[in-house]
Coordinates of C-alpha atoms in Angstrom, one line a residue:
P17 CA -0.1 -0.1 0.1
E18 CA 2.8 2.4 0.8
L19 CA 4.5 1.8 -2.6
I20 CA 1.3 2.4 -4.4
R21 CA 0.6 5.7 -2.3
N22 CA 4.1 7.0 -3.1
K23 CA 4.3 5.7 -6.8
K24 CA 4.3 9.2 -8.3
F25 CA 7.0 10.4 -5.9
I26 CA 9.1 7.1 -6.6
L27 CA 8.9 7.6 -10.3
V28 CA 9.7 11.3 -10.2
N29 CA 12.8 10.5 -8.2
L30 CA 14.0 7.5 -10.3
T31 CA 13.9 9.9 -13.4
A32 CA 15.7 12.7 -11.5
E33 CA 18.3 10.2 -10.2
E34 CA 18.8 8.9 -13.8
E35 CA 19.2 12.4 -15.2
K36 CA 21.6 13.4 -12.4
F37 CA 23.8 10.2 -13.0
T38 CA 24.0 11.1 -16.8
R39 CA 24.8 14.6 -16.1
T40 CA 27.5 13.8 -13.5
L41 CA 28.9 11.2 -15.9
Q42 CA 29.4 13.7 -18.6
E43 CA 30.9 16.3 -16.2
G44 CA 33.4 13.6 -15.1
L45 CA 34.4 12.7 -18.6
K46 CA 35.0 16.4 -19.2
E47 CA 37.1 16.6 -16.2
F48 CA 39.1 13.5 -17.2
E49 CA 39.8 14.9 -20.5
K50 CA 40.9 18.2 -19.1
E51 CA 43.3 16.5 -16.7
I52 CA 44.9 14.3 -19.4
K53 CA 45.6 17.2 -21.6
K54 CA 47.6 18.8 -18.8
L55 CA 49.5 15.6 -18.2
G56 CA 50.4 14.6 -21.8
D57 CA 52.2 11.2 -21.6
K58 CA 52.6 11.2 -17.8
E59 CA 50.9 8.9 -15.4
I60 CA 47.6 10.2 -14.0
E61 CA 48.2 11.1 -10.4
G62 CA 46.5 9.6 -7.4
M63 CA 45.0 12.8 -6.4
V64 CA 43.3 13.3 -9.8
V65 CA 41.9 9.8 -9.7
F66 CA 40.6 10.4 -6.2
N67 CA 38.9 13.5 -7.3
L68 CA 37.1 11.7 -10.1
F69 CA 36.0 9.2 -7.6
Q70 CA 34.9 11.7 -4.8
S71 CA 33.4 14.3 -7.1
Y72 CA 32.0 12.3 -10.0
G73 CA 31.6 8.8 -8.5
F74 CA 34.2 7.3 -10.9
P75 CA 35.3 4.0 -9.5
L76 CA 39.1 3.3 -9.8
E77 CA 38.2 0.6 -12.5
L78 CA 36.5 3.1 -14.8
T79 CA 39.3 5.6 -14.6
R80 CA 41.7 2.7 -15.4
E81 CA 39.9 1.8 -18.4
L82 CA 39.6 5.4 -19.7
A83 CA 43.4 5.7 -19.1
K84 CA 44.1 2.5 -20.9
E85 CA 42.1 3.8 -24.0
K86 CA 44.5 6.9 -24.1
G87 CA 47.6 4.7 -23.4
L88 CA 48.2 6.1 -19.9
E89 CA 48.9 4.5 -16.6
V90 CA 47.1 5.2 -13.3
D91 CA 48.9 5.9 -10.0
E92 CA 46.8 3.3 -8.0
A93 CA 49.1 3.6 -4.9
G94 CA 48.6 7.4 -4.8
F95 CA 44.8 6.9 -5.1
E96 CA 44.9 4.5 -2.3
E97 CA 46.8 6.8 -0.1
E98 CA 44.4 9.7 -0.7
F99 CA 41.3 7.2 -0.1
K100 CA 42.8 6.4 3.2
K101 CA 43.4 10.0 4.2
H102 CA 39.8 10.6 3.4
Q103 CA 38.7 7.8 5.5
E104 CA 40.8 8.9 8.5
L105 CA 39.2 12.4 8.2
S106 CA 35.8 11.0 8.1
R107 CA 36.5 8.9 11.2
T108 CA 37.8 11.8 13.1
A109 CA 35.0 13.8 12.3
A110 CA 32.6 11.1 13.4
A111 CA 34.3 10.5 16.6
G112 CA 33.3 13.9 17.7
K113 CA 29.6 13.1 17.6
F114 CA 27.5 11.5 20.3
K115 CA 25.8 8.2 19.2
G116 CA 22.1 8.4 19.6
G117 CA 21.8 12.0 20.4
L118 CA 23.7 15.4 20.3
A119 CA 27.0 16.0 21.7
D120 CA 26.3 19.7 22.4
H121 CA 23.6 19.9 25.1
S122 CA 23.5 23.7 25.2
E123 CA 20.1 25.4 25.8
K124 CA 19.9 26.8 22.2
V125 CA 21.0 23.6 20.5
T126 CA 18.4 21.6 22.5
Q127 CA 15.7 24.1 21.4
Y128 CA 16.7 23.8 17.8
H129 CA 16.9 19.9 18.1
T130 CA 13.3 19.9 19.6
A131 CA 12.2 22.1 16.8
T132 CA 13.4 19.7 14.1
H133 CA 10.9 17.1 15.6
L134 CA 8.0 19.6 15.2
L135 CA 9.2 20.5 11.6
N136 CA 9.3 16.9 10.6
A137 CA 5.8 16.3 11.7
A138 CA 4.5 19.5 10.3
L139 CA 6.2 18.7 6.8
R140 CA 4.5 15.2 6.9
K141 CA 1.1 16.8 7.6
V142 CA 1.4 19.3 4.9
L143 CA 3.2 17.4 2.1
G144 CA 2.4 13.8 2.9
D145 CA 3.7 10.6 4.6
H146 CA 6.5 10.2 2.0
V147 CA 8.4 12.9 3.9
F148 CA 11.4 11.3 6.0
Q149 CA 14.3 13.0 7.6
K150 CA 17.4 12.6 5.3
G151 CA 19.8 14.6 7.4
S152 CA 20.1 17.6 9.8
N153 CA 22.7 20.1 11.1
I154 CA 22.1 22.1 14.3
T155 CA 24.1 25.1 15.6
E156 CA 23.2 27.6 18.1
E157 CA 22.2 30.0 15.4
R158 CA 19.9 27.9 13.2
L159 CA 18.6 24.4 12.0
R160 CA 19.1 22.7 8.8
F161 CA 16.8 19.9 7.9
D162 CA 16.9 17.6 4.8
F163 CA 13.9 15.6 4.0
S164 CA 12.5 13.5 1.1
H165 CA 10.3 15.5 -1.3
G166 CA 10.6 15.8 -5.0
E167 CA 9.3 19.2 -5.6
K168 CA 10.0 22.8 -4.4
M169 CA 7.6 23.8 -1.8
T170 CA 5.2 26.5 -2.5
V171 CA 5.0 29.8 -0.5
E172 CA 1.6 28.5 0.8
Q173 CA 3.0 25.1 2.0
I174 CA 5.9 26.9 3.7
K175 CA 3.5 29.2 5.5
Q176 CA 1.4 26.2 6.5
V177 CA 4.4 24.4 8.0
E178 CA 5.6 27.5 9.9
D179 CA 2.0 28.1 11.3
L180 CA 1.5 24.4 12.3
V181 CA 5.0 24.4 14.3
N182 CA 4.1 27.9 15.9
E183 CA 0.6 26.6 16.9
I184 CA 2.2 23.6 18.7
I185 CA 4.9 26.0 20.3
Q186 CA 2.1 28.3 21.6
K187 CA 0.1 25.4 23.0
N188 CA 2.9 24.8 25.5
I189 CA 2.6 21.1 25.1
P190 CA 5.0 19.1 27.2
V191 CA 7.6 16.9 25.6
E192 CA 7.4 13.4 27.1
C193 CA 10.0 10.6 26.9
A194 CA 9.3 6.9 27.2
E195 CA 11.5 3.8 26.9
M196 CA 10.2 0.8 24.8
T197 CA 11.3 -1.7 22.3
A198 CA 11.8 -0.7 18.6
E199 CA 8.8 -2.9 17.7
E200 CA 6.6 -1.3 20.3
A201 CA 7.7 2.1 19.0
K202 CA 6.9 1.3 15.4
N203 CA 3.4 -0.2 16.6
K204 CA 2.7 3.2 18.4
G205 CA 3.4 5.2 15.2
A206 CA 6.8 6.6 16.1
I207 CA 9.1 7.7 13.3
G208 CA 12.4 6.1 13.1
V209 CA 14.9 4.6 10.7
F210 CA 13.8 0.8 11.3
A211 CA 16.2 -0.4 8.8
D212 CA 18.8 0.6 11.4
K213 CA 19.6 -1.8 14.3
Y214 CA 18.4 -0.4 17.5
G215 CA 19.3 -1.6 20.9
E216 CA 17.0 -3.6 23.2
K217 CA 15.2 -0.4 24.2
V218 CA 14.8 2.9 22.4
K219 CA 13.6 6.3 23.6
V220 CA 10.6 7.7 22.0
Y221 CA 9.9 11.5 22.5
S222 CA 6.4 12.7 22.1
V223 CA 4.8 16.1 21.7
G224 CA 1.1 15.3 22.4
Q225 CA -0.4 13.5 19.2
F226 CA 1.5 15.9 17.0
S227 CA 4.9 14.3 16.9
K228 CA 6.4 10.8 18.1
E229 CA 10.0 9.9 17.2
I230 CA 12.7 7.6 18.3
C231 CA 15.7 9.8 19.3
G232 CA 18.5 10.1 21.8
G233 CA 17.6 13.8 22.8
P234 CA 18.2 16.2 24.3
H235 CA 14.9 18.1 24.2
V236 CA 13.1 20.9 25.9
K237 CA 10.5 20.2 28.7
S238 CA 7.6 22.0 26.8
T239 CA 7.2 23.5 23.4
R240 CA 6.8 27.2 24.5
E241 CA 10.5 27.2 25.4
L242 CA 11.2 27.3 21.5
G243 CA 9.8 31.0 21.1
H244 CA 8.8 31.6 17.5
F245 CA 9.7 29.4 14.6
R246 CA 10.6 30.9 11.1
I247 CA 11.7 29.2 7.9
I248 CA 14.4 31.3 6.2
K249 CA 15.2 29.2 3.2
E250 CA 13.8 26.2 1.3
E251 CA 16.0 24.7 -1.5
A252 CA 17.1 21.5 -3.2
S253 CA 19.7 19.4 -1.5
S254 CA 20.0 16.6 -4.0
A255 CA 17.7 14.6 -6.3
G256 CA 14.4 14.1 -4.3
V257 CA 15.6 15.8 -1.1
R258 CA 14.8 19.3 -0.1
R259 CA 16.5 21.4 2.6
I260 CA 15.0 23.7 5.0
K261 CA 16.9 26.4 7.1
A262 CA 15.0 27.8 10.0
V263 CA 15.6 30.0 13.0
L264 CA 13.9 30.4 16.6
G265 CA 13.4 33.8 18.2

């Protein structure tokens, strides 16, 4: 039933992904041609091969085949070195994050984190159940929220979402937390990434009947602590994914 309900969204996104892949492939081929013109008869450097991989999705095998057609060699050892450096940087960045919640528990970040729950629920009510969180970034100045949706939001839809969030804020609804199994959370209608492996128990944060999500926290005690919610930007993040930036004040 869910696939049938979201058929249009899925088809639109498949087409968009196909177009994006073709466009990226063409851009990557142009970049490859540009780089080999600089090199002449030299070996293609590891950094160049890694850039083609990271920026255009070219696997090493593809670059190797393209180079072979031009009678060139590829610095595979250099590519592996760049790849390892990238992995190490990613690990270092990930180490600073708190698994299951936010590392920064400051008051403002806590407010913005709670606001993402209200935003997610409001988007699903205005746009439909195909909306799911695809990513978020929270600072003390603003929130950034990525979500699945294939079209640019209209001015009316943005206002509807803002109004819904602010209505819940003004109602001063308590933010409640309960521990349960992932299966119980799913049965109660909580939003979560159920493809992920959760522990024996999960925390479910609820804002009345408006929002219910599996989350590690932290959250405010009641919605009025958030003040006023305002969307400052709505834009494309990637194919089939939109991005909202919003502030509280």
